Amino acid sequence: MNRPASIRTAVEARLARRHRAERRFQFYGAAAICLAVAFLALLIGSILIQSVPAMTTWRMTLQVELDRAAIDPRGDMSEASLRRGGYNAAIQQALRDQFPDVEDRAELRELFGLYSSVNAARLLNRVVQDPSLVGGTVSFTFPIDDDADLYLKGVSVRESRAPGPAPVRIQAGEGRAVTLSAEARVFDAFVDDVREAARERARILEQRAERAEAALADAIDRDIRAIYEAEARRARAQAERLRDRLDEGAPVVIGPQIPSLLVQVDGAVIRVSDVSADRRSARGEMVISAPLGEAAHSDWTLWTIETPQAGRLISDRQIAWVDALRERGMTRSGFNTELFTYADSREPELAGVLGALIGSVLTMFVTMLLAVPIGVGAAIYLEEFAPKNRITQLIEVNINNLAAVPSIVFGLLGLAVFINTFGLPRSAPLVGGIVLALMTLPTVIISSRAALKAVPPSIREAALGVGASKTQAVFHHVLPLAAPGILTGSIIGLAQALGETAPLLMIGMVAFIADAPSLGLAGFTEPSTVMPVQIFLWSSAAERAFEARTAAAILVLLTLMVSLNAAAIYLRRRFERRW
Amino acid sequence: MQISVLVALTLLVLIAFGFLTGRRRALSVRAQGGPRLHSLPNYYGYYIALWTGGPALVLLAAYGAFGSGLVNTLAMSQLEREAAPLIAEFERQLDADAQIIALLEEAAEADADAMEAREAITRARDSGLDPQAFQGALAGHTTRLTEIGARLDQRRGEIARSVAARAPSSDAGIRARSGFEFWNSPRERRELFLADARAIAFGEGLASRNTPELRAAALAMRPVEDIFRWSVAALVLSMAVGGLAWGRSRVKASFRARNRVEAAISGLLMFASIIAILTTLGIVFSLLFESLRFFASIGWRVGDFLFGLQWSPQIAIRADQIGQSGAFGAAPLFAGTALITVIAMSVAVPVGLFSAIYMSEYASKRVRAVAKPILEVLAGVPTVVYGFFALLTVGPFLRDFALFLGYEDAVTQSALSAGLVMGVMIIPFVSSLSDDVINAVPQSLRDGAYAMGATKSETIRHVVLPAALPGIVGAVLLGVSRAIGETMIVVMAAGQGANLTANPLESVTTITVQIVTLLTGDQEFDSSKTLAAFALGLVLFVLTLMLNIIALRVVQRFRERYE
Amino acid sequence: MAYDAQPAPATVYHPAPAGMNIKVAASDLSVRYGGALALDRVAMDIPDRSVTACIGPSGCGKSTFLRCINRMNDTIETARVSGSIRIDGEEVNDRSIDPVLLRARVGMVFQKPNPFPKSIYENVAYGPRIHGLAASKDELDAIVETSLTKAGLWKEVADRLHQPGTSLSGGQQQRLVIARAIAVNPEVILMDEPCSALDPIATARIEELIDELRENYALIIVTHSMAQAARVSQMTAFFHLGALVEYGPTEEIFTNPRDQRTQDYITGRFG
Ligand SMILES: Nc1ncnc2c1ncn2[C@@H]1O[C@H](COP(=O)(O)OP(=O)(O)OP(=O)(O)O)[C@@H](O)[C@H]1O
Ligand SMILES: [Mg+2]
């Protein structure tokens, strides 16, 4: 056969292209890995960032006067009497003392909204433990309401302060109503901002209307046309209304949809309700009063709360009060220990993971007690004793399939069998532990078998050779050598179970449980929840403050899982043996 | 409680004593210079300890598991017997009560209306019309049904109270009232009633209420419980002593104690491995049983369940009252599951596969040492965490992005965000399985391609991947089964709407989401709604089981080919 | 390097028969796997259009030497090659040489037949396809047919070209991979114990084939069978512990070995 010199040229002609394809392919691979790593970084990063607000909490300290008559209604200082005392009223009074001019019922409710009455129970406990406090004044510190907390952290409310541009005169009216007036157009900036925002919003609305109209032109179906028509009409009308307000000649009435304006002057805080058309004067009411003379004040502050009231859960007044409390040094930010020392609560500031942690510990205890001995026993049987017949083959196939059964199915099993047939208690760590044990069993069996398999047959032969029985060979020689591997596999299985949620939902561990279960035998049958379920519950809670707490709880759970896995890796490294 | 602790302690002492006796006897036989012992002395000890402890412990465990249930049943059935006149009276009044009859009629009417509306919806859909109007009507009927149900319950409560009030406040009367209250409670209240009564009777935890009826029940329980406790204690101890004596009588020099003990041990081990089978059987039977009950409750219209287009399991009124009016057409759930699975796999397969390829063929040892654990971490993150991520980070981002692109109806909880995040969750799964498979392709095949002058990527694409294909298919199938069975991500991020849609920006619902929704409400166990969850569970189980079996087969074949 | 200071291992050279072109020339060729020296400063000239047999006890570095010629050692992370190896005077270890092109010019057949998980046709067509040697389907068909014919397999598989290559018998598979190697029309063919997995009849066929291929190619084969080396090769190289001990025309090596180790090995005293 002739040897064409062209082989080289033929190959070379395509070489550059082939190498480009090669580089492209390699790039895809690297990109895939980078993508996976980026996902993980994004996941962890976003959770870290979201958890930041939950790391600290603002607490309020009040000097609470424990009036003898109110705290000890029977007057005998017995525990029963002390337990009936009016602690909440005492705290309310202490708060009222700070803002003596709040009298209106609705306003008082707003004021007391700055803390949760659940805190009274803590004061009660303190007094019961130390009855000598009765009759005196105690300094009582408690977490402030979650909305106030978020405000103080600057998370939920946007605000800005500017010095008053020109002197303003303040005239007291009826009750706490006041009128502000100045020579210059002092409210110019505020009104301009409000108008600008309204204009922007109107523009967006009109755009939406246009889009709906465009879609209307394309739509054929009658019902769909109706939907688009309504949408366009609504947007147009809203925009119209906004544009009307933009009219230069009209006064600005501050409603819940537009930013609020507060005025701070000489220790007083005035909430402005409307600004006149000439932008020189405004009307409002004192939120925090102070004696203001007739003279013009040149040192005053325009305090704009840009987030409109409709967009936040803390009112203008509450903002003013919280701000005043901060000024007076009565609120302080600190590490959020409540997160670790309290069980769940409807009030975000009093919600912690302690209950779920204890629940997790109890559940894992049951899981470990069942899954490890049964799993290791099954592995020993299958690997060392079982005859190789159809039945053991069936067991093996069955275990492999069981490992891939969705976890929620185990929950259904738990519900149907353990709760409804055996009548075990719902929501209890006992049932949760059993269900998770069944779920982790395949993992434990498979990894234990791998560990047993890794022990070379020569060890068994040596043991059998010196006259040991099969059982002795396995328990005295093989098992100790396989123990590190078995342990590692078991820990990994437990870590998996620790993060499992779905099956526990099935057996009712989703209930709201405000008390941590007891860390004892009784705890196993008490209703409780576990870490991942707590995360699930918090993530669906409405309060914004739970968002950060959920992220923080996730960090706690991840820390637990990482330490478990680290223990497994350590064990593997420490005792790893290559044959 | 104390007595069971006492029994357990005595049992432990007896076991220890049994062990020592066995050992001592064996040693003394040896000391007397008798015939050679068959086994080591300890084995004789173990043997006797087994006979002492084994049967007694089994009995004790059985008592622990079923004892209190048995006591409750016995005590309460006695009280229920005493309440028979009250029950008869109640049923008589119930049948005669004009208000209830009227309500039942009304309910039947509303139920019929709801049925009609549902049919109208199906008809409208079939003929391509918009069913919205009928859906409104259906919602109206459903609320009406719910209201009627509430009124019915209320009226029943009134009658029950008036009947109970007739019983005298003597001891016997209160016992009858107690039995009547228990008889008349729905299932979950019965549990609470029993728990409270036990709390009062034996101080097990705290009672949530303390009424005369509960105290009567507690009083009725106490003697039964006492009889049980003492007889079980006596039985346990006599079994232990008997076992000890029996074991002791068999200890002779020639007795093969070790073999007996070892047989017991391997029996125990075998039992451990049978638990896996029992679990599977438990799953299959509980799912099948409850599903059959569900199908019975919807009149065996299994086809409607599997292919029906409407899923709206309404708040069911008690099954004994009126026919069920929920619509259990699960097709939208299957479609939602499929949509999310497709999205997830279209993320997980390319990324996972390419990661595996890069890891096994290109990456240096150092890169592998870093990247592999990272992928493993991705696999270890709990699914709630992924759900949270999807709900609060990915969902809002995708919605804003869609809005930015001009898609007005974007929602936070969409099939896309759940699918994407689920895909990320499955990446490590696909990649580690594919990695194994790719590594199992023999080096000689690669060498063959290199020796032909193939570049690395040509070798991988033309030789390694085709050779690994069965294994990769297996890995992907296992990934699909994961995706189908995944719960938390979809529960948190996919929304609830049972939409029959292929639009990934809409919210959809899946099999697992509906199982959770149906079972986490305040339902009693027997309503069609909770039973429907088991039917869905059965579908899920069968689906994933088939996928797993196929996948494991395929992978097995692949391994056999190259090992 | 430390071993530079040591004297190069003495190799006994027999004069090569006159009139042979040198195809492959190695000099000072060493290979290390991690720390272990697998090939120690080998120097030899391999003639064109002839069969050169490499013999030696297991682990002496024969495969390693072979894998140097088409740079297959690149695929082993720990392997370090130093020294020079030239094909037609062109340095193989040079950075500018693309292993892809090199391997197109130097075919290789392995000890265990390793057909790709593709059809018989695709196996043979693989090389021409990736290198773009055939302009049309007909041309490719022709290449496949000639290669299979040359490998002596055409008659057996002509009617089952589209069955998987793995469905053939071991001997057929080995001829299939030889056909695959010659389909790109290489200049040198390396064979690493091509017959060790085969029965005597299949071995005989392969040996026949090798003899035919000698017409066109330079063949280098590794074998553990003295008889085979004597039957098919014109030149023989004896390796021992990574060093080339003796090299020359086969007849002379087998009839008149000059090194004691060679003598011991071919008379079966060790190895
Ligand atoms: N990939 C590798 N990594 C590390 N060492 C290797 C590798 N391949 C071969 N070796 C070592 O290099 C030396 C030579 O190996 P080589 O495969 O070349 O021997 P051989 O002569 O072909 O033996 P055989 O006749 O058994 O095939 C041996 O000691 C072997 O252990
Ligand atoms: Mg070799």
GROMACS .gro file of N, CA, C and O in nm, chain B residues 24-53:
model
  120
  603ARG      N    1  -2.086  -2.041   8.724
  603ARG     CA    2  -2.036  -2.113   8.841
  603ARG      C    3  -2.054  -2.263   8.823
  603ARG      O    4  -1.965  -2.341   8.851
  604ARG      N    5  -2.171  -2.301   8.773
  604ARG     CA    6  -2.195  -2.443   8.753
  604ARG      C    7  -2.093  -2.502   8.658
  604ARG      O    8  -2.037  -2.610   8.683
  605ALA      N    9  -2.068  -2.428   8.552
  605ALA     CA   10  -1.972  -2.480   8.454
  605ALA      C   11  -1.835  -2.493   8.518
  605ALA      O   12  -1.766  -2.595   8.501
  606LEU      N   13  -1.797  -2.390   8.596
  606LEU     CA   14  -1.664  -2.394   8.659
  606LEU      C   15  -1.655  -2.510   8.757
  606LEU      O   16  -1.553  -2.578   8.766
  607SER      N   17  -1.766  -2.532   8.830
  607SER     CA   18  -1.759  -2.637   8.932
  607SER      C   19  -1.748  -2.774   8.865
  607SER      O   20  -1.678  -2.862   8.913
  608VAL      N   21  -1.818  -2.787   8.751
  608VAL     CA   22  -1.804  -2.914   8.678
  608VAL      C   23  -1.658  -2.937   8.644
  608VAL      O   24  -1.601  -3.045   8.661
  609ARG      N   25  -1.594  -2.828   8.598
  609ARG     CA   26  -1.455  -2.841   8.557
  609ARG      C   27  -1.368  -2.873   8.679
  609ARG      O   28  -1.279  -2.958   8.674
  610ALA      N   29  -1.396  -2.801   8.791
  610ALA     CA   30  -1.313  -2.817   8.909
  610ALA      C   31  -1.321  -2.960   8.961
  610ALA      O   32  -1.224  -3.014   9.012
  611GLN      N   33  -1.440  -3.021   8.947
  611GLN     CA   34  -1.453  -3.157   8.996
  611GLN      C   35  -1.383  -3.256   8.905
  611GLN      O   36  -1.389  -3.378   8.927
  612GLY      N   37  -1.319  -3.202   8.803
  612GLY     CA   38  -1.246  -3.290   8.714
  612GLY      C   39  -1.337  -3.378   8.632
  612GLY      O   40  -1.301  -3.487   8.592
  613GLY      N   41  -1.458  -3.330   8.611
  613GLY     CA   42  -1.553  -3.404   8.530
  613GLY      C   43  -1.507  -3.406   8.385
  613GLY      O   44  -1.394  -3.367   8.353
  614PRO      N   45  -1.596  -3.448   8.299
  614PRO     CA   46  -1.560  -3.450   8.157
  614PRO      C   47  -1.531  -3.308   8.108
  614PRO      O   48  -1.574  -3.210   8.169
  615ARG      N   49  -1.458  -3.299   7.998
  615ARG     CA   50  -1.423  -3.169   7.945
  615ARG      C   51  -1.548  -3.089   7.908
  615ARG      O   52  -1.643  -3.143   7.851
  616LEU      N   53  -1.546  -2.959   7.945
  616LEU     CA   54  -1.659  -2.874   7.909
  616LEU      C   55  -1.662  -2.855   7.757
  616LEU      O   56  -1.558  -2.841   7.694
  617HIS      N   57  -1.781  -2.853   7.704
  617HIS     CA   58  -1.789  -2.830   7.560
  617HIS      C   59  -1.754  -2.686   7.525
  617HIS      O   60  -1.685  -2.659   7.428
  618SER      N   61  -1.802  -2.593   7.607
  618SER     CA   62  -1.781  -2.451   7.573
  618SER      C   63  -1.712  -2.380   7.688
  618SER      O   64  -1.698  -2.436   7.797
  619LEU      N   65  -1.673  -2.257   7.664
  619LEU     CA   66  -1.615  -2.177   7.772
  619LEU      C   67  -1.723  -2.151   7.878
  619LEU      O   68  -1.841  -2.142   7.845
  620PRO      N   69  -1.683  -2.139   8.004
  620PRO     CA   70  -1.781  -2.122   8.111
  620PRO      C   71  -1.877  -2.007   8.086
  620PRO      O   72  -1.997  -2.017   8.113
  621ASN      N   73  -1.826  -1.896   8.032
  621ASN     CA   74  -1.912  -1.781   8.011
  621ASN      C   75  -2.033  -1.815   7.926
  621ASN      O   76  -2.140  -1.759   7.944
  622TYR      N   77  -2.016  -1.904   7.831
  622TYR     CA   78  -2.128  -1.935   7.743
  622TYR      C   79  -2.242  -1.999   7.818
  622TYR      O   80  -2.358  -1.978   7.784
  623TYR      N   81  -2.207  -2.078   7.921
  623TYR     CA   82  -2.315  -2.136   8.001
  623TYR      C   83  -2.389  -2.023   8.072
  623TYR      O   84  -2.512  -2.025   8.085
  624GLY      N   85  -2.311  -1.924   8.117
  624GLY     CA   86  -2.373  -1.807   8.180
  624GLY      C   87  -2.466  -1.736   8.083
  624GLY      O   88  -2.582  -1.708   8.113
  625TYR      N   89  -2.416  -1.708   7.963
  625TYR     CA   90  -2.499  -1.639   7.864
  625TYR      C   91  -2.626  -1.719   7.837
  625TYR      O   92  -2.735  -1.664   7.823
  626TYR      N   93  -2.609  -1.850   7.829
  626TYR     CA   94  -2.722  -1.933   7.794
  626TYR      C   95  -2.835  -1.917   7.895
  626TYR      O   96  -2.950  -1.892   7.860
  627ILE      N   97  -2.796  -1.927   8.023
  627ILE     CA   98  -2.899  -1.916   8.127
  627ILE      C   99  -2.956  -1.774   8.129
  627ILE      O  100  -3.077  -1.753   8.141
  628ALA      N  101  -2.868  -1.674   8.112
  628ALA     CA  102  -2.916  -1.535   8.112
  628ALA      C  103  -3.017  -1.515   8.000
  628ALA      O  104  -3.119  -1.448   8.017
  629LEU      N  105  -2.991  -1.575   7.884
  629LEU     CA  106  -3.083  -1.563   7.772
  629LEU      C  107  -3.220  -1.619   7.808
  629LEU      O  108  -3.323  -1.558   7.781
  630TRP      N  109  -3.218  -1.737   7.868
  630TRP     CA  110  -3.346  -1.798   7.905
  630TRP      C  111  -3.417  -1.716   8.011
  630TRP      O  112  -3.539  -1.708   8.014
  631THR      N  113  -3.338  -1.658   8.102
  631THR     CA  114  -3.400  -1.578   8.208
  631THR      C  115  -3.461  -1.452   8.151
  631THR      O  116  -3.576  -1.418   8.178
  632GLY      N  117  -3.381  -1.381   8.072
  632GLY     CA  118  -3.422  -1.247   8.028
  632GLY      C  119  -3.511  -1.247   7.905
  632GLY      O  120  -3.605  -1.169   7.896
   0.00000   0.00000   0.00000
